Amino acid sequence: MTDSIIKKFDMTGKTAIVTGAAGLLGRQFSLALAQAGANVVLADLSGDLAAESADELKEMGFRTNSVEVDVTDPDSTKAMVGQALVAYGSVDVLVNSAALDPKFDSASLPTQDANEFESYPLQSWQQAMDVNLTGIFLASQAAVIPMLQQGQGVIVNIASTYGLVGPDQRIYERPDGTRQFKPVYYSVTKAGVLGFTRYLAAYYAGKNIRVNALTPGGVYNDHDAIFNAQYSTRAILGRMANLDEMNAAMLFLCSDASSYMTGSNLVVDGGWTAW
Ligand SMILES: NC(=O)c1ccc[n+]([C@@H]2O[C@H](COP(=O)([O-])OP(=O)(O)OC[C@H]3O[C@@H](n4cnc5c(N)ncnc54)[C@H](O)[C@@H]3O)[C@@H](O)[C@H]2O)c1
């Protein structure tokens, strides 16, 4: 007799840490994991925003906690895992969602030539390496300690379509001639996330620790009509993703529903990378 397929998505009794939990997708991932029954530790550089999100989930009746973490700091990532263990006794899932990801929504449209390659600052490049790559290295390094002791664990790294294909910079141009660019670090670090995912999955062969990546396409967040239209022509489905459209894939990767997947990358991009 095999388990019901729905049961395989059930996270009851499991503890999940979500880094970048105060972010656009981090909040969504935390909500979805909580809805599936997990104890969720919302971890973010902004301890206040993480606490606010955790409180909202608590008010909805879910078991959540928050922790302030800087994923570029090994002491901080160790403390994050330590707090999850104190609160819930295990760390079954780590979702590495924290990242620097410049937005092009209405609230944050950059200025002329923003992120131009020729003058891109070394300091910004290095900072992004620290957060987007060293961050998942350190958070994973801390989380695998209890996972090895438990004899099981799951890590899901959030990548991006720009880790698979180069950004089409034309979608960031404005009709008035203002040029903006998705910065170079974003493609480089997100490609690195996929390499890290395969490395760690292979490294833990035989240890019952599965490591996969989720590759989202662009998620709509009050982008203006110009950006929305320019972006949408590049997606086979002809639109940006809705805020909650990564959640099912994320839950699939975190849960036993994906028990035969490791070292893999699940692409949820409306077909962006298929043509
Ligand atoms: N939003 C999208 O359209 C989209 C598309 C593809 C991929 N992604 C990826 O999905 C993930 C989540 O994206 P998002 O839209 O929620 O991003 P976001 O910018 O809204 O949130 C990122 C969060 O990471 C936190 N953070 C930054 N530096 C940190 C540090 N040093 N330590 C701990 N936390 C830190 C921020 O405080 C923020 O809350 C990212 O990895 C992003 O690259 C997003």
CSV table of C-alpha atoms and ligand atoms in Angstrom, one decimal:
chain,number,residue,atom,x,y,z
A,1,MET,CA,0.0,0.0,0.0
A,2,THR,CA,1.5,3.3,-1.0
A,3,ASP,CA,0.9,6.6,0.8
A,4,SER,CA,-1.7,8.9,-0.5
A,5,ILE,CA,-0.2,11.5,-2.9
A,6,ILE,CA,-1.6,14.3,-0.8
A,7,LYS,CA,0.1,12.9,2.3
A,8,LYS,CA,3.5,13.2,0.6
A,9,PHE,CA,3.1,17.0,0.6
A,10,ASP,CA,2.2,17.0,4.3
A,11,MET,CA,4.9,18.8,6.4
A,12,THR,CA,3.3,18.2,9.8
A,13,GLY,CA,6.0,17.8,12.5
A,14,LYS,CA,8.8,19.0,10.3
A,15,THR,CA,10.7,22.2,10.9
A,16,ALA,CA,11.7,24.5,8.0
A,17,ILE,CA,14.0,27.5,8.1
A,18,VAL,CA,13.4,30.1,5.3
A,19,THR,CA,16.1,32.7,4.8
A,20,GLY,CA,15.1,35.9,3.2
A,21,ALA,CA,11.7,35.2,4.8
A,22,ALA,CA,10.7,38.9,4.9
A,23,GLY,CA,11.1,39.2,1.1
A,24,LEU,CA,8.5,39.0,-1.6
A,25,LEU,CA,8.9,35.3,-2.2
A,26,GLY,CA,10.3,34.5,1.3
A,27,ARG,CA,6.9,35.4,2.8
A,28,GLN,CA,5.1,33.3,0.4
A,29,PHE,CA,7.3,30.3,1.0
A,30,SER,CA,6.9,30.6,4.7
A,31,LEU,CA,3.1,30.8,4.4
A,32,ALA,CA,3.0,27.8,2.1
A,33,LEU,CA,5.2,25.7,4.4
A,34,ALA,CA,3.1,26.7,7.4
A,35,GLN,CA,-0.1,25.8,5.5
A,36,ALA,CA,1.4,22.4,4.8
A,37,GLY,CA,1.8,21.9,8.6
A,38,ALA,CA,5.5,22.7,9.1
A,39,ASN,CA,7.0,24.7,12.0
A,40,VAL,CA,8.5,27.6,10.2
A,41,VAL,CA,11.5,29.7,11.3
A,42,LEU,CA,11.4,33.0,9.3
A,43,ALA,CA,15.0,34.3,9.1
A,44,ASP,CA,16.0,37.6,7.6
A,45,LEU,CA,18.5,40.4,7.9
A,46,SER,CA,15.6,42.5,8.9
A,47,GLY,CA,14.6,40.9,12.2
A,48,ASP,CA,11.7,43.3,12.6
A,49,LEU,CA,10.1,42.4,9.2
A,50,ALA,CA,10.7,38.7,9.8
A,51,ALA,CA,9.0,39.0,13.3
A,52,GLU,CA,6.1,40.9,11.7
A,53,SER,CA,5.6,38.1,9.1
A,54,ALA,CA,6.0,35.4,11.7
A,55,ASP,CA,3.4,37.2,13.9
A,56,GLU,CA,0.9,37.4,11.0
A,57,LEU,CA,1.3,33.6,10.5
A,58,LYS,CA,0.9,33.0,14.2
A,59,GLU,CA,-2.3,34.9,14.2
A,60,MET,CA,-3.5,32.6,11.5
A,61,GLY,CA,-2.9,29.7,13.8
A,62,PHE,CA,0.4,28.5,12.5
A,63,ARG,CA,3.6,27.5,14.4
A,64,THR,CA,6.2,30.1,13.5
A,65,ASN,CA,9.2,31.8,14.9
A,66,SER,CA,11.5,34.5,13.6
A,67,VAL,CA,15.2,35.1,13.8
A,68,GLU,CA,17.4,37.9,12.7
A,69,VAL,CA,20.2,36.5,10.6
A,70,ASP,CA,23.0,37.8,8.4
A,71,VAL,CA,23.7,34.9,6.0
A,72,THR,CA,27.2,36.3,5.2
A,73,ASP,CA,28.2,35.7,8.9
A,74,PRO,CA,29.0,32.1,10.0
A,75,ASP,CA,28.2,32.9,13.7
A,76,SER,CA,24.9,34.3,12.7
A,77,THR,CA,23.9,31.3,10.5
A,78,LYS,CA,25.0,28.9,13.3
A,79,ALA,CA,22.8,30.9,15.7
A,80,MET,CA,19.9,30.7,13.3
A,81,VAL,CA,20.0,26.9,13.2
A,82,GLY,CA,20.6,26.8,17.0
A,83,GLN,CA,17.4,28.9,17.6
A,84,ALA,CA,15.4,26.6,15.3
A,85,LEU,CA,16.6,23.6,17.3
A,86,VAL,CA,15.8,25.2,20.6
A,87,ALA,CA,12.3,26.1,19.4
A,88,TYR,CA,11.3,22.9,17.6
A,89,GLY,CA,14.0,20.2,18.2
A,90,SER,CA,15.0,19.5,14.5
A,91,VAL,CA,15.9,21.2,11.3
A,92,ASP,CA,14.3,19.2,8.5
A,93,VAL,CA,14.2,21.8,5.7
A,94,LEU,CA,16.3,24.8,4.7
A,95,VAL,CA,15.0,27.1,2.0
A,96,ASN,CA,17.8,29.5,0.9
A,97,SER,CA,15.8,32.4,-0.5
A,98,ALA,CA,17.8,35.4,0.9
A,99,ALA,CA,19.5,37.3,-2.0
A,100,LEU,CA,20.3,40.6,-3.4
A,101,ASP,CA,17.9,40.9,-6.3
A,102,PRO,CA,17.4,44.4,-7.8
A,103,LYS,CA,13.7,45.0,-8.5
A,104,PHE,CA,12.2,46.9,-11.4
A,105,ASP,CA,8.8,47.3,-9.9
A,106,SER,CA,7.1,50.7,-9.7
A,107,ALA,CA,8.6,51.5,-6.3
A,108,SER,CA,12.2,50.9,-7.3
A,109,LEU,CA,12.7,51.8,-11.0
A,110,PRO,CA,16.4,52.5,-11.3
A,111,THR,CA,18.0,55.6,-12.9
A,112,GLN,CA,19.7,56.1,-16.3
A,113,ASP,CA,22.4,53.5,-16.9
A,114,ALA,CA,21.9,51.8,-13.6
A,115,ASN,CA,24.0,48.7,-13.3
A,116,GLU,CA,25.9,49.4,-16.6
A,117,PHE,CA,28.6,46.7,-16.9
A,118,GLU,CA,31.5,48.9,-17.9
A,119,SER,CA,31.3,50.9,-14.6
A,120,TYR,CA,29.8,48.3,-12.3
A,121,PRO,CA,31.4,48.8,-8.9
A,122,LEU,CA,33.7,46.0,-7.6
A,123,GLN,CA,32.3,46.5,-4.1
A,124,SER,CA,28.7,45.8,-5.3
A,125,TRP,CA,29.9,42.7,-7.1
A,126,GLN,CA,31.7,41.4,-4.0
A,127,GLN,CA,28.8,42.2,-1.8
A,128,ALA,CA,26.5,40.2,-4.0
A,129,MET,CA,28.9,37.3,-4.0
A,130,ASP,CA,28.8,37.4,-0.2
A,131,VAL,CA,25.0,37.4,0.1
A,132,ASN,CA,23.9,35.3,-2.9
A,133,LEU,CA,26.7,32.6,-2.8
A,134,THR,CA,28.5,32.7,0.5
A,135,GLY,CA,25.1,33.1,2.1
A,136,ILE,CA,23.8,29.8,0.9
A,137,PHE,CA,27.1,28.1,1.6
A,138,LEU,CA,27.1,29.3,5.2
A,139,ALA,CA,23.4,28.7,5.9
A,140,SER,CA,23.7,25.2,4.4
A,141,GLN,CA,26.9,24.5,6.3
A,142,ALA,CA,25.1,25.2,9.6
A,143,ALA,CA,21.9,23.4,8.7
A,144,VAL,CA,23.5,20.1,7.6
A,145,ILE,CA,24.9,19.5,11.1
A,146,PRO,CA,21.5,18.6,12.6
A,147,MET,CA,20.4,17.0,9.3
A,148,LEU,CA,23.3,14.6,9.4
A,149,GLN,CA,22.5,13.8,13.1
A,150,GLN,CA,18.8,13.3,12.2
A,151,GLY,CA,19.8,11.1,9.2
A,152,GLN,CA,17.6,13.2,6.9
A,153,GLY,CA,17.2,16.7,5.5
A,154,VAL,CA,16.2,18.8,2.5
A,155,ILE,CA,17.7,21.9,1.1
A,156,VAL,CA,16.1,24.0,-1.5
A,157,ASN,CA,18.1,26.8,-3.1
A,158,ILE,CA,16.3,29.6,-4.9
A,159,ALA,CA,18.0,30.4,-8.3
A,160,SER,CA,16.6,32.4,-11.2
A,161,THR,CA,16.0,32.1,-15.0
A,162,TYR,CA,19.0,34.4,-15.2
A,163,GLY,CA,21.2,31.6,-13.9
A,164,LEU,CA,20.2,29.7,-17.0
A,165,VAL,CA,20.0,32.4,-19.7
A,166,GLY,CA,21.5,35.9,-19.9
A,167,PRO,CA,19.1,38.8,-19.2
A,168,ASP,CA,17.5,40.3,-22.3
A,169,GLN,CA,18.5,43.8,-21.3
A,170,ARG,CA,16.0,45.2,-23.8
A,171,ILE,CA,13.1,44.6,-21.4
A,172,TYR,CA,14.7,47.1,-18.9
A,173,GLU,CA,14.8,49.9,-21.5
A,174,ARG,CA,12.2,52.6,-21.2
A,175,PRO,CA,10.4,54.1,-24.3
A,176,ASP,CA,11.8,57.5,-23.3
A,177,GLY,CA,15.3,56.1,-23.9
A,178,THR,CA,16.3,55.5,-20.2
A,179,ARG,CA,18.5,52.5,-20.1
A,180,GLN,CA,18.8,50.2,-17.1
A,181,PHE,CA,20.4,46.8,-16.7
A,182,LYS,CA,20.0,43.7,-14.6
A,183,PRO,CA,23.4,43.6,-13.0
A,184,VAL,CA,26.1,41.1,-13.9
A,185,TYR,CA,26.3,39.6,-10.5
A,186,TYR,CA,22.8,38.4,-10.6
A,187,SER,CA,23.4,35.9,-13.5
A,188,VAL,CA,26.7,34.9,-12.1
A,189,THR,CA,25.5,34.2,-8.6
A,190,LYS,CA,22.3,32.4,-9.7
A,191,ALA,CA,24.3,30.1,-12.1
A,192,GLY,CA,26.6,29.5,-9.0
A,193,VAL,CA,23.5,28.5,-7.0
A,194,LEU,CA,22.9,25.7,-9.5
A,195,GLY,CA,26.5,24.5,-9.3
A,196,PHE,CA,26.3,24.6,-5.5
A,197,THR,CA,23.1,22.6,-5.6
A,198,ARG,CA,24.7,19.8,-7.7
A,199,TYR,CA,27.8,19.8,-5.6
A,200,LEU,CA,26.0,19.4,-2.3
A,201,ALA,CA,23.5,16.9,-3.6
A,202,ALA,CA,26.4,14.7,-4.8
A,203,TYR,CA,28.5,15.3,-1.7
A,204,TYR,CA,25.7,13.9,0.5
A,205,ALA,CA,25.2,10.8,-1.6
A,206,GLY,CA,23.9,8.0,0.7
A,207,LYS,CA,23.2,10.5,3.6
A,208,ASN,CA,19.5,11.1,2.9
A,209,ILE,CA,20.0,14.8,2.5
A,210,ARG,CA,18.4,16.0,-0.7
A,211,VAL,CA,19.4,19.3,-2.3
A,212,ASN,CA,17.5,20.8,-5.2
A,213,ALA,CA,17.1,24.2,-6.8
A,214,LEU,CA,13.9,26.1,-7.7
A,215,THR,CA,14.2,28.5,-10.6
A,216,PRO,CA,11.5,31.2,-10.7
A,217,GLY,CA,10.8,33.5,-13.5
A,218,GLY,CA,9.8,37.1,-12.8
A,219,VAL,CA,7.1,37.6,-10.2
A,220,TYR,CA,4.6,40.4,-10.6
A,221,ASN,CA,4.8,43.0,-7.8
A,222,ASP,CA,3.2,46.2,-9.0
A,223,HIS,CA,5.4,46.6,-12.0
A,224,ASP,CA,4.3,49.4,-14.3
A,225,ALA,CA,2.4,48.6,-17.5
A,226,ILE,CA,5.5,49.3,-19.6
A,227,PHE,CA,7.7,46.8,-17.8
A,228,ASN,CA,4.9,44.3,-17.5
A,229,ALA,CA,4.3,44.4,-21.2
A,230,GLN,CA,8.0,44.2,-22.1
A,231,TYR,CA,8.6,41.3,-19.8
A,232,SER,CA,5.4,39.4,-20.8
A,233,THR,CA,6.3,39.2,-24.5
A,234,ARG,CA,9.3,37.0,-23.5
A,235,ALA,CA,7.2,34.4,-21.6
A,236,ILE,CA,5.4,31.7,-23.5
A,237,LEU,CA,2.4,32.1,-21.1
A,238,GLY,CA,2.5,35.9,-21.9
A,239,ARG,CA,2.6,37.3,-18.4
A,240,MET,CA,4.6,37.5,-15.2
A,241,ALA,CA,4.1,35.0,-12.4
A,242,ASN,CA,1.6,35.7,-9.7
A,243,LEU,CA,3.0,36.0,-6.2
A,244,ASP,CA,1.8,32.6,-5.1
A,245,GLU,CA,2.8,30.6,-8.2
A,246,MET,CA,6.1,29.4,-6.9
A,247,ASN,CA,4.7,27.9,-3.8
A,248,ALA,CA,3.5,24.5,-5.1
A,249,ALA,CA,6.9,23.9,-6.7
A,250,MET,CA,8.7,24.9,-3.5
A,251,LEU,CA,6.5,22.7,-1.4
A,252,PHE,CA,7.0,19.8,-3.8
A,253,LEU,CA,10.8,20.1,-3.4
A,254,CYS,CA,10.7,20.5,0.4
A,255,SER,CA,8.4,17.5,0.9
A,256,ASP,CA,8.4,13.8,0.4
A,257,ALA,CA,6.5,14.3,-2.8
A,258,SER,CA,10.0,14.9,-4.4
A,259,SER,CA,11.6,12.0,-2.6
A,260,TYR,CA,13.4,10.7,-5.8
A,261,MET,CA,14.8,14.1,-6.7
A,262,THR,CA,18.2,15.5,-5.8
A,263,GLY,CA,20.8,17.7,-7.6
A,264,SER,CA,18.0,18.9,-9.8
A,265,ASN,CA,16.5,22.2,-10.8
A,266,LEU,CA,12.8,22.9,-11.1
A,267,VAL,CA,12.1,25.7,-13.6
A,268,VAL,CA,8.8,27.7,-13.0
A,269,ASP,CA,9.1,30.5,-15.6
A,270,GLY,CA,6.0,30.6,-17.8
A,271,GLY,CA,8.2,29.1,-20.5
A,272,TRP,CA,10.7,32.0,-20.6
A,273,THR,CA,13.7,29.6,-21.1
A,274,ALA,CA,11.9,27.2,-23.5
A,275,TRP,CA,12.2,29.5,-26.6
B,1,LIG,N1,11.0,38.1,-7.2
B,1,LIG,C1,11.3,37.6,-8.3
B,1,LIG,O1,10.7,37.9,-9.4
B,1,LIG,C2,12.3,36.5,-8.4
B,1,LIG,C3,12.5,35.9,-9.7
B,1,LIG,C4,13.5,34.9,-9.8
B,1,LIG,C5,14.3,34.6,-8.6
B,1,LIG,N2,14.0,35.2,-7.5
B,1,LIG,C6,14.8,34.8,-6.3
B,1,LIG,O2,14.0,34.4,-5.3
B,1,LIG,C7,14.5,34.7,-4.0
B,1,LIG,C8,13.5,35.5,-3.2
B,1,LIG,O3,13.3,36.7,-4.0
B,1,LIG,P1,12.4,37.9,-3.4
B,1,LIG,O4,11.7,38.5,-4.5
B,1,LIG,O5,11.7,37.4,-2.2
B,1,LIG,O6,13.6,38.9,-2.9
B,1,LIG,P2,13.4,40.1,-2.0
B,1,LIG,O7,14.5,41.1,-2.4
B,1,LIG,O8,12.0,40.6,-1.9
B,1,LIG,O9,13.8,39.5,-0.6
B,1,LIG,C9,15.1,39.2,-0.3
B,1,LIG,C10,15.2,39.1,1.3
B,1,LIG,O10,16.6,38.7,1.6
B,1,LIG,C11,16.9,39.4,2.7
B,1,LIG,N3,18.4,39.5,2.8
B,1,LIG,C12,19.2,40.3,2.1
B,1,LIG,N4,20.5,40.2,2.5
B,1,LIG,C13,20.5,39.3,3.5
B,1,LIG,C14,21.5,38.8,4.4
B,1,LIG,N5,22.7,39.2,4.3
B,1,LIG,N6,21.1,37.9,5.4
B,1,LIG,C15,19.8,37.5,5.5
B,1,LIG,N7,18.8,38.0,4.7
B,1,LIG,C16,19.1,38.9,3.7
B,1,LIG,C17,16.3,40.8,2.5
B,1,LIG,O11,16.2,41.5,3.8
B,1,LIG,C18,15.0,40.5,1.9
B,1,LIG,O12,14.0,40.3,2.9
B,1,LIG,C19,15.8,35.4,-4.3
B,1,LIG,O13,16.9,34.4,-4.2
B,1,LIG,C20,15.7,35.9,-5.7
B,1,LIG,O14,16.9,36.0,-6.3
B,1,LIG,C21,13.1,36.2,-7.3
